[in-house]
mmCIF file with all atom_site columns, C-alpha atoms in Angstrom:
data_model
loop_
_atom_site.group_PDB
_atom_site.id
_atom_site.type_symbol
_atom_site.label_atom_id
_atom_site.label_alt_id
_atom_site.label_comp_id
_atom_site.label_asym_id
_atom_site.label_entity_id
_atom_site.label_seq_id
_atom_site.pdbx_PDB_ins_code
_atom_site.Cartn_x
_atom_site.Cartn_y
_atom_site.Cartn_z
_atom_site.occupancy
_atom_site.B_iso_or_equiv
_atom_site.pdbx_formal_charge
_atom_site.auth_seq_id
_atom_site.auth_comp_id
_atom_site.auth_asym_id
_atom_site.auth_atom_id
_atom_site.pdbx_PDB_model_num
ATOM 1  C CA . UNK A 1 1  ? 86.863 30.899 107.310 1.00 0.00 ? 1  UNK A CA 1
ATOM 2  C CA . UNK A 1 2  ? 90.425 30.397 105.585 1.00 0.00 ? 2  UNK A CA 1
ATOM 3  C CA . UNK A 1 3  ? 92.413 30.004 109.057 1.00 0.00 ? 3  UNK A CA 1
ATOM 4  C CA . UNK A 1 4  ? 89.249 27.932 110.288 1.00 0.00 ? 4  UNK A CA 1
ATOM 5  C CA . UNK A 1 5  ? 90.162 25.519 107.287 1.00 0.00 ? 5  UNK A CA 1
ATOM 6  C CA . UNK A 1 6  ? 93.413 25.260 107.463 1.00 0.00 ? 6  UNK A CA 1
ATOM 7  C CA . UNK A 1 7  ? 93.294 24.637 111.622 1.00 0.00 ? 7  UNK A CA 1
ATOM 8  C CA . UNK A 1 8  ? 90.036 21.534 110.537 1.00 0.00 ? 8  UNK A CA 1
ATOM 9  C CA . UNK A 1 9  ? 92.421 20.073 107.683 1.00 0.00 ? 9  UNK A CA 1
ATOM 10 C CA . UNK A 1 10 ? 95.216 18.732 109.014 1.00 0.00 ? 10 UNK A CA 1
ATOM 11 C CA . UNK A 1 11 ? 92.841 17.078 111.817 1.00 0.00 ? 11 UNK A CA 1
ATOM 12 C CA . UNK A 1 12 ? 90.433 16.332 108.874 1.00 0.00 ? 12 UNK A CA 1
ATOM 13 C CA . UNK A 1 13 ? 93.883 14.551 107.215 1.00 0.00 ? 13 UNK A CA 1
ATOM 14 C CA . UNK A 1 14 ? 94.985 12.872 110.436 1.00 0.00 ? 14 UNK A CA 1
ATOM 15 C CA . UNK A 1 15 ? 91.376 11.627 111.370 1.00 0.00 ? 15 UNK A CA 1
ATOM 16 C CA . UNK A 1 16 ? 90.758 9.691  107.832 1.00 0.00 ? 16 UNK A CA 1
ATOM 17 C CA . UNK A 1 17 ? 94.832 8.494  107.663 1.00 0.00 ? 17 UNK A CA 1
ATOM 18 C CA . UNK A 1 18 ? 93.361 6.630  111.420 1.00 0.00 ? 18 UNK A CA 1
ATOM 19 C CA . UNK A 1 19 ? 90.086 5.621  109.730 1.00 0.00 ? 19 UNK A CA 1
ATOM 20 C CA . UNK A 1 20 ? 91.830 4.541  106.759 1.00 0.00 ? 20 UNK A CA 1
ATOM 21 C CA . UNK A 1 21 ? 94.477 2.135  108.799 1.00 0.00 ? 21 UNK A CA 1
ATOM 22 C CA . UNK A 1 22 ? 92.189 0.446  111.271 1.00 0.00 ? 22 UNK A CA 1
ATOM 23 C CA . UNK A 1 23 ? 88.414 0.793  109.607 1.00 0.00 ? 23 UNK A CA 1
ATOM 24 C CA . UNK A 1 24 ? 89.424 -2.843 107.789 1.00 0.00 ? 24 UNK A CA 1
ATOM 25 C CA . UNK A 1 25 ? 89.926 -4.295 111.296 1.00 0.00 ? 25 UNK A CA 1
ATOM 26 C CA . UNK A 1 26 ? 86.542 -5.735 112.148 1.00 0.00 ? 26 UNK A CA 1
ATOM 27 C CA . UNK A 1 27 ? 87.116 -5.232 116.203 1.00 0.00 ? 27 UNK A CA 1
ATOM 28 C CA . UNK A 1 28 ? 87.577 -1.778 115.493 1.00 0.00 ? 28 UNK A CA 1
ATOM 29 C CA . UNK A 1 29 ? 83.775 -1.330 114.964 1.00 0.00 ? 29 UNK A CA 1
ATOM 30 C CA . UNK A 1 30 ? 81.536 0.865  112.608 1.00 0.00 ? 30 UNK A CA 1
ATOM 31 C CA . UNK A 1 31 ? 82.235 4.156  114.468 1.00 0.00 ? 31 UNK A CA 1
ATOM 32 C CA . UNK A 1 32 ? 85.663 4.537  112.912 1.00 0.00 ? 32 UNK A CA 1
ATOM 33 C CA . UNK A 1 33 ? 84.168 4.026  109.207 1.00 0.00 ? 33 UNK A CA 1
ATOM 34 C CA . UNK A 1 34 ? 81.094 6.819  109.851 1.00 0.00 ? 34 UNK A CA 1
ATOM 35 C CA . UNK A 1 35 ? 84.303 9.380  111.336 1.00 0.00 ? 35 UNK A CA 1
ATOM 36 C CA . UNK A 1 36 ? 86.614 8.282  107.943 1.00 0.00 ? 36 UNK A CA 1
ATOM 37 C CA . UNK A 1 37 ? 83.564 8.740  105.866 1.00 0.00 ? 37 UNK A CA 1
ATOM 38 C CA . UNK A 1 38 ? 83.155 11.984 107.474 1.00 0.00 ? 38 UNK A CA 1
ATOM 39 C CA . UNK A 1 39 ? 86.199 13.069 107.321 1.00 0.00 ? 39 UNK A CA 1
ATOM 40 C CA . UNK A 1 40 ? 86.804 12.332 103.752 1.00 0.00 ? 40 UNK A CA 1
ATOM 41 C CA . UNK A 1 41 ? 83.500 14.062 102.547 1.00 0.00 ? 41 UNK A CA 1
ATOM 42 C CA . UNK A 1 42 ? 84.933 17.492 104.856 1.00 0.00 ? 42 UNK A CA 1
ATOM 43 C CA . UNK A 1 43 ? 88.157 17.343 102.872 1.00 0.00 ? 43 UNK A CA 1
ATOM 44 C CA . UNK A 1 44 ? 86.292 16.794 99.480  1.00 0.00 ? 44 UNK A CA 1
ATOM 45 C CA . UNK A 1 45 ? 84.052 19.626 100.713 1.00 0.00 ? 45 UNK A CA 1
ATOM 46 C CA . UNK A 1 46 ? 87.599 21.653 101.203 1.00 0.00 ? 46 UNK A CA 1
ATOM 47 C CA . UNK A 1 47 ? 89.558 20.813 97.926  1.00 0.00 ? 47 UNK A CA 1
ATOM 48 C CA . UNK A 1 48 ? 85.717 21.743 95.921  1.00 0.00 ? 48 UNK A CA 1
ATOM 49 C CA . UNK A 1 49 ? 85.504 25.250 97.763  1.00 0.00 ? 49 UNK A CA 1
ATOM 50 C CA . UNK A 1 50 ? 89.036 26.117 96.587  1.00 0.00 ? 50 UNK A CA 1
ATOM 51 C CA . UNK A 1 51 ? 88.426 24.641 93.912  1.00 0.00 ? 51 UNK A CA 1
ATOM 52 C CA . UNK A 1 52 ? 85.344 27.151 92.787  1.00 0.00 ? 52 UNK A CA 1
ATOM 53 C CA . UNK A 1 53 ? 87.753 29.581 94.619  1.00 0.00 ? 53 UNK A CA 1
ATOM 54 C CA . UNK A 1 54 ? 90.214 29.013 91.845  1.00 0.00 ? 54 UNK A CA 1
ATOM 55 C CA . UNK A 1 55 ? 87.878 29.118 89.270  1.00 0.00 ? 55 UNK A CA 1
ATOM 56 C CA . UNK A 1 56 ? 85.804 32.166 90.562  1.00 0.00 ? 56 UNK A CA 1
ATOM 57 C CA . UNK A 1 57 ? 89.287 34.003 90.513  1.00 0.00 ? 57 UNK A CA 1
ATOM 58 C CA . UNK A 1 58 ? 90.341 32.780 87.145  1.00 0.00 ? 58 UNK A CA 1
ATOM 59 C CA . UNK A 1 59 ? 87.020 33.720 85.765  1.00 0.00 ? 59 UNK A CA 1
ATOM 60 C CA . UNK A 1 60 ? 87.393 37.161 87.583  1.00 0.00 ? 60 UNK A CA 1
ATOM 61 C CA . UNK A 1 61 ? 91.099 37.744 86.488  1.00 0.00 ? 61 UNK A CA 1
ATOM 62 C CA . UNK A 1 62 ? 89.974 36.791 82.636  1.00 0.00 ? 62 UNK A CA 1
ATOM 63 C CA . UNK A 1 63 ? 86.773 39.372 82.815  1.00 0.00 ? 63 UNK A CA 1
ATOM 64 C CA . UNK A 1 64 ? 89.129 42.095 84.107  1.00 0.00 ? 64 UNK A CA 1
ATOM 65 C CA . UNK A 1 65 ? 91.725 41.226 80.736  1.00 0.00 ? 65 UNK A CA 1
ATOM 66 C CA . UNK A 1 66 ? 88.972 41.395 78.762  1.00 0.00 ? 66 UNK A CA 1
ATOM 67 C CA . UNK A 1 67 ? 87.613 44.661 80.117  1.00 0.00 ? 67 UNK A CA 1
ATOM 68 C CA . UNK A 1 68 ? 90.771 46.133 79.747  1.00 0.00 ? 68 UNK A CA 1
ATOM 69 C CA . UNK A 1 69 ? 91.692 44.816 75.962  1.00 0.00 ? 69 UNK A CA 1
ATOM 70 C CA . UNK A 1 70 ? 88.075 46.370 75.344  1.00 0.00 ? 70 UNK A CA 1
ATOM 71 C CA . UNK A 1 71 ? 88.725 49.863 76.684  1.00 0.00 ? 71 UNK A CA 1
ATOM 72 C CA . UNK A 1 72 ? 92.432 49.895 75.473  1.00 0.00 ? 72 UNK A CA 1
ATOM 73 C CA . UNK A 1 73 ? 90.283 49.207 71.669  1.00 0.00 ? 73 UNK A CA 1
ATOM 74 C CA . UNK A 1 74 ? 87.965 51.413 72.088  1.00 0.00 ? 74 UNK A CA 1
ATOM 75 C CA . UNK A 1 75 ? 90.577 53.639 73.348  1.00 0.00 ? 75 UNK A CA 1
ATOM 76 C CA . UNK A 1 76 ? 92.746 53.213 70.148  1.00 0.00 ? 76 UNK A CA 1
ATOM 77 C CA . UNK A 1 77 ? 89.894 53.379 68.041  1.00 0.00 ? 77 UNK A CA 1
ATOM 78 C CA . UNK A 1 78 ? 89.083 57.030 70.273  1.00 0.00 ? 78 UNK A CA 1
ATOM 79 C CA . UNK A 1 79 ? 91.970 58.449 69.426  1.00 0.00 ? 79 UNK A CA 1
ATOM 80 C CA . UNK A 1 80 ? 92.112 57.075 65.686  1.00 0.00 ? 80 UNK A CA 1
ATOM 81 C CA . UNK A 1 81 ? 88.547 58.565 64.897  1.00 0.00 ? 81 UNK A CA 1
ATOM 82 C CA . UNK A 1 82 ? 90.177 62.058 66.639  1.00 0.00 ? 82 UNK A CA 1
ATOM 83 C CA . UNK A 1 83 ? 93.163 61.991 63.990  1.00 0.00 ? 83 UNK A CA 1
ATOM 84 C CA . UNK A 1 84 ? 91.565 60.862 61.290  1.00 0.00 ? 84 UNK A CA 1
ATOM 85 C CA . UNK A 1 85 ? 88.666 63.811 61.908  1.00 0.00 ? 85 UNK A CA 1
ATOM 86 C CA . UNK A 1 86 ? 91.586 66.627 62.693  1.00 0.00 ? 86 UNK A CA 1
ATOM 87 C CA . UNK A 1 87 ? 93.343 65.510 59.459  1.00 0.00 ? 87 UNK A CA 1
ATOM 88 C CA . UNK A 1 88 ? 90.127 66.018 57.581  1.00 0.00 ? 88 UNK A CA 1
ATOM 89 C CA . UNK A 1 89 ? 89.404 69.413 59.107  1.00 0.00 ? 89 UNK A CA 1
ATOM 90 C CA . UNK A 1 90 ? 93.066 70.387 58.576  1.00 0.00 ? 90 UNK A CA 1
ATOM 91 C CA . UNK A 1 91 ? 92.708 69.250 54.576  1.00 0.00 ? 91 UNK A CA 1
ATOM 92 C CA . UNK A 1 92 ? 89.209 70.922 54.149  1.00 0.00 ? 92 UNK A CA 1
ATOM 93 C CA . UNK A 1 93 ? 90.704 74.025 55.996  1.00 0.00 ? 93 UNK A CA 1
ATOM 94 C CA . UNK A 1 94 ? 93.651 73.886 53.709  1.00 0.00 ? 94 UNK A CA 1
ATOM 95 C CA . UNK A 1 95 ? 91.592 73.745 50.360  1.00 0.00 ? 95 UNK A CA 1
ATOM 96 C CA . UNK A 1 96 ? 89.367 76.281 51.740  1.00 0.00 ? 96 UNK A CA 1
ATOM 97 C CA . UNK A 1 97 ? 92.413 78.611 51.353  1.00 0.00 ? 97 UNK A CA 1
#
């Protein structure tokens, strides 16, 4: 997909810089404004998948932060309970003496 888009684009690019220079030429006919309309909508099609690409990632990378900062918490919070309950085993222990 990825090299299949890169190997359209610059074609894509050329295509609509040719559309672009002559499509205001009458003589030139409607064919060339149908191909720069084409070729424009491809290349908006292009930038909006990486686009959601980007975003998809972004969303991804933030979801796997937050996962993390949540079990690093809960992982503090783990090993606070674990002290906190040793601590008042070893002072009950101790007064039990």
């Amino acid at each position: 997909m990825q090299r299949g888009v890169r190997h359209l684009y610059p074609r894509l690019a050329r295509l609509a810089r040719l559309a672009r220079d002559t499509v205001h030429i009458p003589n030139h006919g409607s064919g060339y404004a149908i191909h720069a309309i084409h070729a424009i909508h491809a290349i908006h099609a292009i930038h909006a998948i990486h686009a959601i690409h980007a975003i998809h990632a972004i969303h991804a990378i933030h979801a796997i932060h937050a996962i993390h900062a949540i079990h690093a918490i809960h992982a503090i919070h783990a090993i606070h309970a674990i002290h906190a309950i040793h601590a008042i085993h070893a002072i009950h222990a101790i007064h039990a003496d």
